[in-house]
């Protein structure tokens, strides 16, 4: 299972990476492998400001539907447009081309509360 | 949980296993979409050993099978297979099944894993004619080899000609060196191929031979996940989703296997005949999504104003069409082909169009 060291993780299997002022969010390799083939991503919260833990969208695999939960509070700035035609990018490259949204973080302190790669690794192994 | 004879092999090949109808079964190997496409374009092999098999034999075999199934068993000849269903005496369906005629006094019934006990009790309770019944479900393994290259690949394993067999026929052949194997050109994918019945103790040997023979054609092991997307893309009913103890074959679009001919006095015939003559208020129909979204089991169907006019029984994202597809019981008159209906997905009404399956023509 791929768990890059430079990312932050949530209990709900999202990852977060800071890029300048913005945070990029996606789901982890573990999450995509549990879900199986992803067939549809829906994010209709662009420009909305949501709290930590709120659903900002849904991801549909062949067999299941899952909410996408914000790992930190923020304003949804942008959806990865490529996912519209190629939702399978989340399966193929969950930490790269399969990123899901960019957000502006409301309380940067919340990022520090997220799990590091070691803590996330022990979470999925427990 | 019950295990098929191939359980260890599935785990060795990296299958993701799930519980299905009390069985520990592979839901996927490489991934549902990749497996789906393999069956549509080349071939794949499914372990469907969880399915049930009953023998009906003796001078009264025909009488019993004719009575408990809706299709006309008299239309079968030796070596032919028929799709049918068991009516439950209350206008619903006990199960859907395949009927194989070996001769006038010997039939094989192949039933769904989830219904083996219920089916067995049902046919025994209706056996006042004295047919000889045997439930061999625990002794028989079954492989489905499906796809446009399936018969070509399987021909390598038998001297009997199978490549040119007609759809829904069977032969008893020597297969991969094992005698008395039932080789049937049936399936649940809409992509052609065969289903092969064998004793449990030969399953591993035959499975390996099938994988070896299929290697040059890129055969892949396929899980239950792709089995479901394949059957739905072809518009085949799934018991427990699209049909059950409360749905009539007439409402379910199974009028074509409900034969009101002389000599076919099956259970519930008068009721179904009147449904056919007078119509039913709600019918099972296929639909294709116009708006983007994935319909799923139990989602509501509405009209443009949001009034409920039915419910989805099966739904998925079609791996071949890249559109949401499904089946739903829909009220009259919204069921007409081409009608616009709406599927309620997370409180939004998404447009869909009533479309006659198969959604994908292989």
Short mmCIF file of C-alpha atoms in Angstrom, two decimals:
data_model
loop_
_atom_site.label_atom_id
_atom_site.label_comp_id
_atom_site.label_asym_id
_atom_site.label_seq_id
_atom_site.Cartn_x
_atom_site.Cartn_y
_atom_site.Cartn_z
CA UNK A 1 0.00 0.00 0.00
CA UNK A 2 1.43 3.33 -1.07
CA UNK A 3 1.46 5.97 1.73
CA UNK A 4 3.69 8.91 0.73
CA UNK A 5 5.58 10.48 3.63
CA UNK A 6 5.04 14.09 2.57
CA UNK A 7 1.22 14.02 2.87
CA UNK A 8 -1.24 14.49 5.72
CA UNK A 9 -4.03 11.96 6.23
CA UNK A 10 -7.50 11.79 7.78
CA UNK A 11 -9.26 8.92 9.59
CA UNK A 12 -11.65 8.87 6.64
CA UNK A 13 -8.88 8.01 4.18
CA UNK A 14 -8.41 11.39 2.54
CA UNK A 15 -4.98 12.90 1.98
CA UNK A 16 -3.99 16.57 1.91
CA UNK A 17 -1.00 18.35 0.43
CA UNK A 18 -0.26 22.08 0.65
CA UNK A 19 0.61 23.84 -2.57
CA UNK A 20 1.29 27.49 -1.84
CA UNK A 21 -1.83 28.91 -0.23
CA UNK A 22 -4.05 26.06 -1.39
CA UNK A 23 -4.52 22.53 -0.19
CA UNK A 24 -5.01 19.65 -2.60
CA UNK A 25 -7.22 16.79 -1.43
CA UNK A 26 -7.75 13.27 -2.66
CA UNK A 27 -8.44 9.77 -1.35
CA UNK A 28 -5.70 7.37 -0.34
CA UNK A 29 -4.41 4.33 -2.18
CA UNK A 30 -6.01 2.21 0.55
CA UNK A 31 -9.39 3.91 -0.01
CA UNK A 32 -9.34 3.47 -3.78
CA UNK A 33 -8.37 -0.17 -3.45
CA UNK A 34 -11.17 -0.81 -0.95
CA UNK A 35 -13.71 0.93 -3.19
CA UNK A 36 -12.65 -0.81 -6.40
CA UNK A 37 -13.21 0.70 -9.83
CA UNK A 38 -14.41 4.26 -9.45
CA UNK A 39 -17.03 5.18 -12.02
CA UNK A 40 -18.28 8.61 -11.02
CA UNK A 41 -17.17 11.59 -8.95
CA UNK A 42 -19.61 14.32 -8.02
CA UNK A 43 -18.60 17.59 -6.36
CA UNK A 44 -21.26 20.29 -6.27
CA UNK A 45 -19.83 22.40 -3.47
CA UNK A 46 -17.51 24.65 -5.49
CA UNK A 47 -17.25 28.07 -3.78
CA UNK A 48 -18.88 26.72 -0.62
CA UNK A 49 -17.16 26.96 2.71
CA UNK A 50 -17.49 23.78 4.75
CA UNK A 51 -16.39 22.60 8.15
CA UNK A 52 -13.96 19.80 8.86
CA UNK A 53 -15.74 16.43 8.41
CA UNK A 54 -18.52 17.77 6.16
CA UNK A 55 -19.25 16.01 2.87
CA UNK A 56 -17.99 17.97 -0.13
CA UNK A 57 -18.93 15.36 -2.70
CA UNK A 58 -19.43 11.70 -3.44
CA UNK A 59 -17.41 9.05 -5.14
CA UNK A 60 -19.16 6.10 -6.72
CA UNK A 61 -17.50 2.76 -7.32
CA UNK A 62 -19.18 -0.07 -9.20
CA UNK A 63 -20.65 -1.46 -6.01
CA UNK A 64 -20.72 1.41 -3.52
CA UNK A 65 -21.29 5.11 -2.98
CA UNK A 66 -19.10 7.00 -0.49
CA UNK A 67 -19.20 10.53 0.77
CA UNK A 68 -16.05 12.58 0.38
CA UNK A 69 -15.36 14.29 3.72
CA UNK A 70 -13.26 17.40 4.14
CA UNK A 71 -10.23 16.60 6.32
CA UNK A 72 -10.02 20.28 7.36
CA UNK A 73 -12.47 23.16 7.10
CA UNK A 74 -12.17 25.23 3.95
CA UNK A 75 -13.60 26.77 0.81
CA UNK A 76 -13.82 24.49 -2.21
CA UNK A 77 -11.99 26.23 -5.03
CA UNK A 78 -11.70 23.74 -7.84
CA UNK A 79 -12.60 20.19 -8.88
CA UNK A 80 -10.16 18.11 -10.91
CA UNK A 81 -11.95 18.43 -14.25
CA UNK A 82 -10.23 15.35 -15.66
CA UNK A 83 -12.25 13.15 -13.31
CA UNK A 84 -15.40 13.91 -15.26
CA UNK A 85 -14.30 11.72 -18.15
CA UNK A 86 -11.68 9.65 -16.35
CA UNK A 87 -12.82 8.87 -12.80
CA UNK A 88 -10.50 5.86 -12.96
CA UNK A 89 -7.55 8.26 -12.50
CA UNK A 90 -8.33 7.96 -8.78
CA UNK A 91 -7.61 4.23 -9.01
CA UNK A 92 -4.56 4.63 -11.22
CA UNK A 93 -2.86 7.56 -9.51
CA UNK A 94 -4.62 8.47 -6.25
CA UNK A 95 -1.92 10.89 -5.07
CA UNK A 96 -1.18 12.45 -8.47
CA UNK A 97 -3.51 12.79 -11.45
CA UNK A 98 -6.35 11.43 -9.33
CA UNK A 99 -6.47 14.41 -6.94
CA UNK A 100 -10.05 15.53 -6.32
CA UNK A 101 -10.36 19.15 -5.13
CA UNK A 102 -8.32 22.22 -4.26
CA UNK A 103 -9.43 24.18 -1.21
CA UNK A 104 -8.54 27.29 0.74
CA UNK A 105 -8.03 26.16 4.32
CA UNK A 106 -9.98 28.12 6.94
CA UNK A 107 -7.96 27.18 10.03
CA UNK A 108 -4.41 26.08 9.11
CA UNK A 109 -4.06 24.69 12.64
CA UNK A 110 -6.40 21.86 11.64
CA UNK A 111 -3.78 20.58 9.23
CA UNK A 112 -1.41 19.95 12.11
CA UNK A 113 -4.07 17.78 13.74
CA UNK A 114 -4.11 15.42 10.74
CA UNK A 115 -2.25 12.11 10.76
CA UNK A 116 1.25 11.75 9.37
CA UNK A 117 2.12 8.79 7.14
CA UNK A 118 3.27 6.63 10.06
CA UNK A 119 0.08 7.21 12.03
CA UNK A 120 -2.06 6.60 8.95
CA UNK A 121 -0.17 3.40 8.20
CA UNK A 122 -0.90 2.07 11.67
CA UNK A 123 -4.55 3.12 11.29
CA UNK A 124 -5.11 1.00 8.19
CA UNK A 125 -3.09 -1.88 9.57
CA UNK A 126 -5.04 -2.01 12.81
CA UNK B 1 -19.34 -19.89 5.10
CA UNK B 2 -19.39 -22.45 2.29
CA UNK B 3 -16.41 -22.71 -0.02
CA UNK B 4 -16.27 -23.91 -3.61
CA UNK B 5 -13.62 -26.42 -4.66
CA UNK B 6 -11.67 -23.52 -6.20
CA UNK B 7 -11.54 -21.30 -3.10
CA UNK B 8 -7.80 -21.74 -2.51
CA UNK B 9 -7.04 -21.06 -6.18
CA UNK B 10 -9.00 -17.80 -6.12
CA UNK B 11 -7.05 -16.60 -3.09
CA UNK B 12 -3.79 -17.61 -4.76
CA UNK B 13 -4.73 -15.54 -7.81
CA UNK B 14 -5.30 -12.48 -5.62
CA UNK B 15 -9.08 -12.42 -5.58
CA UNK B 16 -10.96 -10.06 -3.31
CA UNK B 17 -13.43 -12.39 -1.57
CA UNK B 18 -16.91 -11.57 -0.31
CA UNK B 19 -19.79 -13.44 1.26
CA UNK B 20 -22.52 -14.14 -1.28
CA UNK B 21 -25.58 -16.25 -0.42
CA UNK B 22 -23.62 -17.98 2.32
CA UNK B 23 -20.62 -18.64 0.07
CA UNK B 24 -17.10 -17.23 0.18
CA UNK B 25 -16.82 -16.03 -3.42
CA UNK B 26 -14.42 -13.90 -5.50
CA UNK B 27 -16.00 -10.50 -6.22
CA UNK B 28 -13.06 -9.32 -8.31
CA UNK B 29 -9.53 -10.17 -9.36
CA UNK B 30 -7.93 -7.41 -11.45
CA UNK B 31 -10.89 -5.00 -11.24
CA UNK B 32 -14.51 -5.09 -12.30
CA UNK B 33 -14.15 -2.89 -15.39
CA UNK B 34 -11.10 -4.72 -16.74
CA UNK B 35 -12.79 -8.08 -16.16
CA UNK B 36 -15.99 -6.84 -17.78
CA UNK B 37 -14.12 -5.71 -20.89
CA UNK B 38 -12.18 -8.99 -21.06
CA UNK B 39 -15.46 -10.91 -21.33
CA UNK B 40 -16.92 -8.48 -23.89
CA UNK B 41 -13.85 -8.54 -26.15
CA UNK B 42 -12.10 -11.88 -25.51
CA UNK B 43 -13.00 -14.34 -22.77
CA UNK B 44 -13.08 -14.90 -19.04
CA UNK B 45 -13.80 -17.72 -16.63
CA UNK B 46 -16.14 -17.55 -13.63
CA UNK B 47 -16.41 -20.02 -10.79
CA UNK B 48 -20.16 -20.40 -10.37
CA UNK B 49 -20.03 -23.59 -8.32
CA UNK B 50 -22.35 -22.02 -5.76
CA UNK B 51 -25.27 -22.54 -8.18
CA UNK B 52 -27.63 -25.41 -7.37
CA UNK B 53 -28.36 -28.53 -9.43
CA UNK B 54 -31.36 -30.87 -9.10
CA UNK B 55 -32.01 -34.02 -11.11
CA UNK B 56 -35.61 -34.87 -11.93
CA UNK B 57 -35.98 -38.41 -13.26
CA UNK B 58 -38.39 -41.23 -13.94
CA UNK B 59 -41.65 -41.69 -15.86
CA UNK B 60 -43.22 -38.69 -14.09
CA UNK B 61 -40.28 -36.30 -14.49
CA UNK B 62 -41.85 -34.40 -17.39
CA UNK B 63 -45.12 -33.98 -15.56
CA UNK B 64 -43.45 -32.44 -12.51
CA UNK B 65 -41.17 -30.07 -14.42
CA UNK B 66 -44.05 -28.98 -16.65
CA UNK B 67 -46.17 -28.23 -13.59
CA UNK B 68 -43.59 -26.31 -11.56
CA UNK B 69 -42.12 -24.19 -14.38
CA UNK B 70 -43.76 -21.54 -16.57
CA UNK B 71 -42.03 -22.37 -19.85
CA UNK B 72 -43.29 -25.21 -22.04
CA UNK B 73 -41.15 -28.25 -21.28
CA UNK B 74 -42.80 -30.10 -24.18
CA UNK B 75 -40.98 -27.73 -26.53
CA UNK B 76 -37.62 -29.10 -25.33
CA UNK B 77 -35.82 -31.85 -27.20
CA UNK B 78 -32.87 -33.94 -25.96
CA UNK B 79 -29.78 -31.74 -25.62
CA UNK B 80 -31.67 -28.48 -25.39
CA UNK B 81 -31.81 -25.98 -22.54
CA UNK B 82 -34.64 -23.66 -21.54
CA UNK B 83 -34.79 -20.56 -19.34
CA UNK B 84 -37.78 -20.69 -17.02
CA UNK B 85 -39.11 -19.80 -13.57
CA UNK B 86 -40.93 -21.46 -10.68
CA UNK B 87 -44.22 -19.70 -9.83
CA UNK B 88 -44.95 -19.79 -6.09
CA UNK B 89 -48.71 -20.37 -6.10
CA UNK B 90 -49.34 -16.77 -5.00
CA UNK B 91 -48.42 -15.03 -8.22
CA UNK B 92 -44.76 -14.54 -7.36
CA UNK B 93 -41.54 -16.27 -8.40
CA UNK B 94 -39.72 -18.83 -6.23
CA UNK B 95 -36.67 -18.69 -8.48
CA UNK B 96 -35.56 -18.48 -12.10
CA UNK B 97 -33.72 -21.47 -13.51
CA UNK B 98 -32.40 -23.43 -16.46
CA UNK B 99 -34.05 -26.70 -17.48
CA UNK B 100 -31.87 -29.24 -19.33
CA UNK B 101 -33.53 -32.18 -21.10
CA UNK B 102 -31.32 -35.28 -21.25
CA UNK B 103 -34.24 -37.46 -22.34
CA UNK B 104 -37.99 -37.57 -21.72
CA UNK B 105 -37.39 -39.10 -18.30
CA UNK B 106 -34.34 -37.12 -17.20
CA UNK B 107 -34.03 -33.38 -16.57
CA UNK B 108 -31.45 -31.22 -14.84
CA UNK B 109 -32.62 -28.03 -13.12
CA UNK B 110 -30.00 -25.36 -12.40
CA UNK B 111 -31.06 -22.84 -9.75
CA UNK B 112 -29.67 -19.83 -7.91
CA UNK B 113 -27.34 -20.39 -4.95
CA UNK B 114 -29.40 -18.14 -2.70
CA UNK B 115 -32.53 -20.22 -3.30
CA UNK B 116 -31.32 -23.83 -3.23
CA UNK B 117 -33.07 -24.79 0.02
CA UNK B 118 -36.25 -22.90 -0.82
CA UNK B 119 -36.40 -24.38 -4.34
CA UNK B 120 -35.73 -27.89 -3.09
CA UNK B 121 -38.52 -27.65 -0.51
CA UNK B 122 -40.83 -26.16 -3.13
CA UNK B 123 -40.45 -28.83 -5.81
CA UNK B 124 -40.62 -31.62 -3.23
CA UNK B 125 -43.87 -30.19 -1.86
CA UNK B 126 -45.31 -30.17 -5.39
CA UNK B 127 -44.10 -33.65 -6.28
CA UNK B 128 -47.41 -35.49 -5.86
CA UNK B 129 -46.79 -37.19 -9.23
CA UNK B 130 -43.89 -39.26 -7.89
CA UNK B 131 -40.91 -38.01 -9.90
CA UNK B 132 -37.48 -39.06 -8.62
CA UNK B 133 -35.63 -36.02 -7.23
CA UNK B 134 -31.99 -35.56 -6.27
CA UNK B 135 -30.25 -32.43 -5.00
CA UNK B 136 -26.61 -32.68 -6.12
CA UNK B 137 -25.74 -29.02 -5.49
CA UNK B 138 -22.97 -29.88 -3.02
CA UNK B 139 -21.32 -32.35 -5.38
CA UNK B 140 -21.25 -30.34 -8.59
CA UNK B 141 -18.89 -27.54 -9.54
CA UNK B 142 -19.60 -25.18 -12.39
CA UNK B 143 -17.39 -22.95 -14.52
CA UNK B 144 -18.75 -20.34 -16.89
CA UNK B 145 -16.36 -19.53 -19.73
CA UNK B 146 -17.80 -16.49 -21.43
CA UNK B 147 -16.85 -14.17 -24.27
CA UNK B 148 -16.52 -14.17 -28.07
CA UNK B 149 -13.41 -16.40 -27.95
CA UNK B 150 -14.69 -18.80 -25.27
CA UNK B 151 -15.89 -21.65 -27.49
CA UNK B 152 -12.82 -21.45 -29.71
CA UNK B 153 -10.56 -21.77 -26.66
CA UNK B 154 -12.62 -24.55 -25.06
CA UNK B 155 -12.63 -26.55 -28.30
CA UNK B 156 -8.96 -27.29 -27.56
CA UNK B 157 -10.02 -29.36 -24.55
CA UNK B 158 -12.44 -31.76 -26.22
CA UNK B 159 -12.59 -33.92 -29.33
CA UNK B 160 -16.35 -33.41 -29.56
CA UNK B 161 -17.28 -30.49 -31.74
CA UNK B 162 -18.43 -27.65 -29.48
CA UNK B 163 -17.42 -24.52 -31.37
CA UNK B 164 -20.46 -24.70 -33.65
CA UNK B 165 -22.99 -25.59 -30.96
CA UNK B 166 -26.22 -23.61 -31.04
CA UNK B 167 -27.06 -21.23 -28.17
CA UNK B 168 -28.89 -22.98 -25.30
CA UNK B 169 -27.89 -26.53 -26.18
CA UNK B 170 -25.63 -28.99 -24.34
CA UNK B 171 -23.56 -32.10 -24.86
CA UNK B 172 -22.03 -34.61 -22.45
CA UNK B 173 -18.39 -34.76 -23.45
CA UNK B 174 -14.92 -35.82 -22.42
CA UNK B 175 -13.38 -32.50 -21.42
CA UNK B 176 -9.76 -31.92 -20.41
CA UNK B 177 -9.45 -35.70 -20.16
CA UNK B 178 -12.39 -36.02 -17.77
CA UNK B 179 -15.37 -38.08 -18.98
CA UNK B 180 -19.08 -37.18 -18.60
CA UNK B 181 -18.74 -33.41 -18.39
CA UNK B 182 -21.86 -31.37 -19.20
CA UNK B 183 -20.92 -28.69 -21.72
CA UNK B 184 -23.67 -26.14 -22.21
CA UNK B 185 -23.74 -23.10 -24.50
CA UNK B 186 -25.53 -20.95 -21.97
CA UNK B 187 -24.44 -18.01 -19.86
CA UNK B 188 -25.32 -14.85 -17.99
CA UNK B 189 -23.23 -12.27 -19.83
CA UNK B 190 -24.70 -11.80 -23.31
CA UNK B 191 -21.27 -12.40 -24.85
CA UNK B 192 -21.61 -16.07 -25.73
CA UNK B 193 -19.58 -18.96 -24.40
CA UNK B 194 -20.38 -21.94 -22.26
CA UNK B 195 -21.11 -23.28 -18.81
CA UNK B 196 -19.39 -26.49 -17.76
CA UNK B 197 -20.59 -28.82 -14.99
CA UNK B 198 -18.18 -31.22 -13.28
CA UNK B 199 -17.73 -33.20 -10.06
CA UNK B 200 -16.05 -31.18 -7.27
CA UNK B 201 -13.00 -33.43 -7.22
CA UNK B 202 -12.22 -32.56 -10.86
CA UNK B 203 -12.80 -28.81 -10.53
CA UNK B 204 -9.19 -27.72 -9.89
CA UNK B 205 -7.85 -29.91 -12.67
CA UNK B 206 -10.41 -28.60 -15.17
CA UNK B 207 -10.03 -24.99 -14.02
CA UNK B 208 -6.28 -25.20 -14.64
CA UNK B 209 -6.85 -26.75 -18.06
CA UNK B 210 -9.31 -23.96 -18.95
CA UNK B 211 -6.82 -21.26 -17.90
CA UNK B 212 -4.06 -22.98 -19.88
CA UNK B 213 -6.20 -23.43 -23.01
CA UNK B 214 -7.34 -19.80 -22.78
CA UNK B 215 -3.87 -18.37 -22.21
CA UNK B 216 -3.16 -17.67 -25.89
CA UNK B 217 -6.45 -15.71 -26.04
CA UNK B 218 -5.72 -13.71 -22.83
CA UNK B 219 -8.27 -15.46 -20.62
CA UNK B 220 -8.88 -13.80 -17.26
CA UNK B 221 -10.51 -15.01 -14.05
CA UNK B 222 -13.70 -13.02 -13.47
CA UNK B 223 -15.46 -12.26 -10.19
CA UNK B 224 -19.09 -11.80 -9.22
CA UNK B 225 -18.76 -8.01 -9.58
CA UNK B 226 -18.32 -8.18 -13.34
CA UNK B 227 -20.88 -10.99 -13.53
CA UNK B 228 -23.42 -8.46 -12.27
CA UNK B 229 -22.41 -5.59 -14.60
CA UNK B 230 -22.33 -7.98 -17.58
CA UNK B 231 -25.77 -9.43 -16.90
CA UNK B 232 -27.27 -6.00 -16.34
CA UNK B 233 -25.79 -4.55 -19.53
CA UNK B 234 -27.50 -7.45 -21.32
CA UNK B 235 -30.79 -6.93 -19.46
CA UNK B 236 -30.86 -10.29 -17.66
CA UNK B 237 -32.88 -10.45 -14.43
CA UNK B 238 -31.21 -11.09 -11.09
CA UNK B 239 -33.31 -12.96 -8.56
CA UNK B 240 -33.62 -10.98 -5.33
CA UNK B 241 -33.23 -7.68 -7.22
CA UNK B 242 -35.45 -7.67 -10.29
CA UNK B 243 -37.66 -10.65 -9.51
CA UNK B 244 -38.69 -12.22 -6.22
CA UNK B 245 -41.52 -13.92 -4.32
CA UNK B 246 -43.78 -10.90 -4.94
CA UNK B 247 -43.19 -10.21 -8.65
CA UNK B 248 -45.06 -11.97 -11.42
CA UNK B 249 -43.26 -13.05 -14.59
CA UNK B 250 -45.75 -11.00 -16.59
CA UNK B 251 -44.83 -7.79 -14.73
CA UNK B 252 -41.15 -8.73 -14.92
CA UNK B 253 -41.13 -8.93 -18.71
CA UNK B 254 -40.80 -12.70 -18.58
CA UNK B 255 -43.94 -13.30 -20.65
CA UNK B 256 -41.68 -14.93 -23.22
CA UNK B 257 -40.94 -17.80 -20.81
CA UNK B 258 -44.57 -18.01 -19.60
CA UNK B 259 -46.21 -20.20 -22.22
CA UNK B 260 -49.99 -20.46 -22.23
CA UNK B 261 -50.10 -23.45 -24.58
CA UNK B 262 -52.21 -26.60 -24.38
CA UNK B 263 -50.74 -29.13 -22.00
CA UNK B 264 -48.74 -26.57 -19.99
CA UNK B 265 -50.85 -26.37 -16.84
CA UNK B 266 -48.31 -24.81 -14.53
CA UNK B 267 -48.88 -23.36 -11.06
CA UNK B 268 -50.49 -19.87 -11.21
CA UNK B 269 -51.31 -20.18 -14.92
CA UNK B 270 -54.87 -18.74 -14.61
CA UNK B 271 -53.57 -15.75 -12.66
CA UNK B 272 -50.75 -14.99 -15.09
CA UNK B 273 -53.07 -15.51 -18.05
CA UNK B 274 -55.47 -12.91 -16.69
CA UNK B 275 -52.56 -10.53 -16.02
CA UNK B 276 -51.48 -10.94 -19.60
CA UNK B 277 -55.01 -10.30 -20.89
CA UNK B 278 -55.90 -7.44 -18.55
CA UNK B 279 -52.50 -5.88 -18.03
CA UNK B 280 -50.56 -5.15 -14.86
CA UNK B 281 -50.20 -1.74 -13.17
CA UNK B 282 -46.41 -1.81 -12.96
CA UNK B 283 -43.77 -3.40 -15.17
CA UNK B 284 -40.06 -4.07 -15.06
CA UNK B 285 -38.37 -1.86 -17.65
CA UNK B 286 -34.84 -0.97 -18.67
CA UNK B 287 -33.62 2.60 -18.64
CA UNK B 288 -30.52 4.55 -19.61
CA UNK B 289 -29.46 7.71 -17.77
CA UNK B 290 -29.48 10.97 -19.72
CA UNK B 291 -28.09 13.01 -16.83
CA UNK B 292 -24.81 11.94 -15.30
CA UNK B 293 -25.22 9.60 -12.37
CA UNK B 294 -25.34 6.01 -11.22
CA UNK B 295 -28.75 4.46 -10.51
CA UNK B 296 -28.81 1.87 -7.76
CA UNK B 297 -31.06 -0.79 -6.22
CA UNK B 298 -34.02 0.77 -4.35
CA UNK B 299 -33.61 4.33 -5.66
CA UNK B 300 -36.99 5.94 -6.37
CA UNK B 301 -38.30 6.57 -9.88
CA UNK B 302 -40.37 9.74 -10.32
CA UNK B 303 -42.09 11.78 -13.00
CA UNK B 304 -40.85 15.29 -13.86
CA UNK B 305 -42.73 16.70 -10.87
CA UNK B 306 -41.17 14.32 -8.39
CA UNK B 307 -44.19 12.04 -7.92
CA UNK B 308 -43.06 8.50 -7.24
CA UNK B 309 -43.83 6.19 -10.17
CA UNK B 310 -41.62 3.24 -9.40
CA UNK B 311 -38.34 1.97 -7.97
CA UNK B 312 -34.99 0.83 -9.31
CA UNK B 313 -34.26 -2.87 -8.91
CA UNK B 314 -30.78 -2.95 -10.47
CA UNK B 315 -28.46 -0.19 -11.57
CA UNK B 316 -24.85 0.42 -12.45
CA UNK B 317 -22.50 2.45 -14.59
CA UNK B 318 -22.22 0.53 -17.85
CA UNK B 319 -18.54 -0.22 -18.42
CA UNK B 320 -19.09 -0.34 -22.21
CA UNK B 321 -21.43 2.64 -22.64
CA UNK B 322 -20.04 4.82 -19.82
CA UNK B 323 -23.62 5.70 -18.91
CA UNK B 324 -25.79 4.80 -15.98
CA UNK B 325 -28.12 1.89 -16.83
CA UNK B 326 -30.70 0.02 -14.82
CA UNK B 327 -33.98 -1.79 -14.47
CA UNK B 328 -36.98 -0.50 -12.56
CA UNK B 329 -40.59 -1.34 -11.87
CA UNK B 330 -42.42 1.60 -13.44
CA UNK B 331 -46.12 2.51 -13.31
CA UNK B 332 -48.32 2.65 -16.38
CA UNK B 333 -48.09 4.75 -18.63
CA UNK B 334 -44.54 5.94 -17.83
CA UNK B 335 -43.12 2.56 -18.83
CA UNK B 336 -43.46 3.24 -22.57
CA UNK B 337 -40.23 2.94 -24.52
CA UNK B 338 -38.71 6.39 -24.94
CA UNK B 339 -40.58 7.86 -21.94
CA UNK B 340 -38.61 10.26 -19.80
CA UNK B 341 -38.43 9.23 -16.18
CA UNK B 342 -36.37 10.58 -13.29
CA UNK B 343 -34.20 8.69 -10.85
CA UNK B 344 -33.88 10.19 -7.41
CA UNK B 345 -30.17 10.20 -6.61
CA UNK B 346 -29.26 11.86 -3.31
CA UNK B 347 -32.34 14.10 -3.43
CA UNK B 348 -31.78 15.19 -7.01
CA UNK B 349 -33.96 14.09 -9.91
CA UNK B 350 -31.79 12.83 -12.74
CA UNK B 351 -33.33 12.28 -16.15
CA UNK B 352 -33.38 8.82 -17.74
CA UNK B 353 -35.14 7.25 -20.73
CA UNK B 354 -37.01 3.95 -20.81
CA UNK B 355 -34.94 1.75 -23.10
CA UNK B 356 -35.40 -1.85 -24.07
CA UNK B 357 -32.39 -4.00 -23.12
CA UNK B 358 -29.88 -5.23 -24.09
CA UNK B 359 -28.24 -1.89 -23.40
CA UNK B 360 -25.06 -3.14 -25.02
CA UNK B 361 -25.23 -5.43 -28.02
CA UNK B 362 -22.27 -7.76 -27.98
#
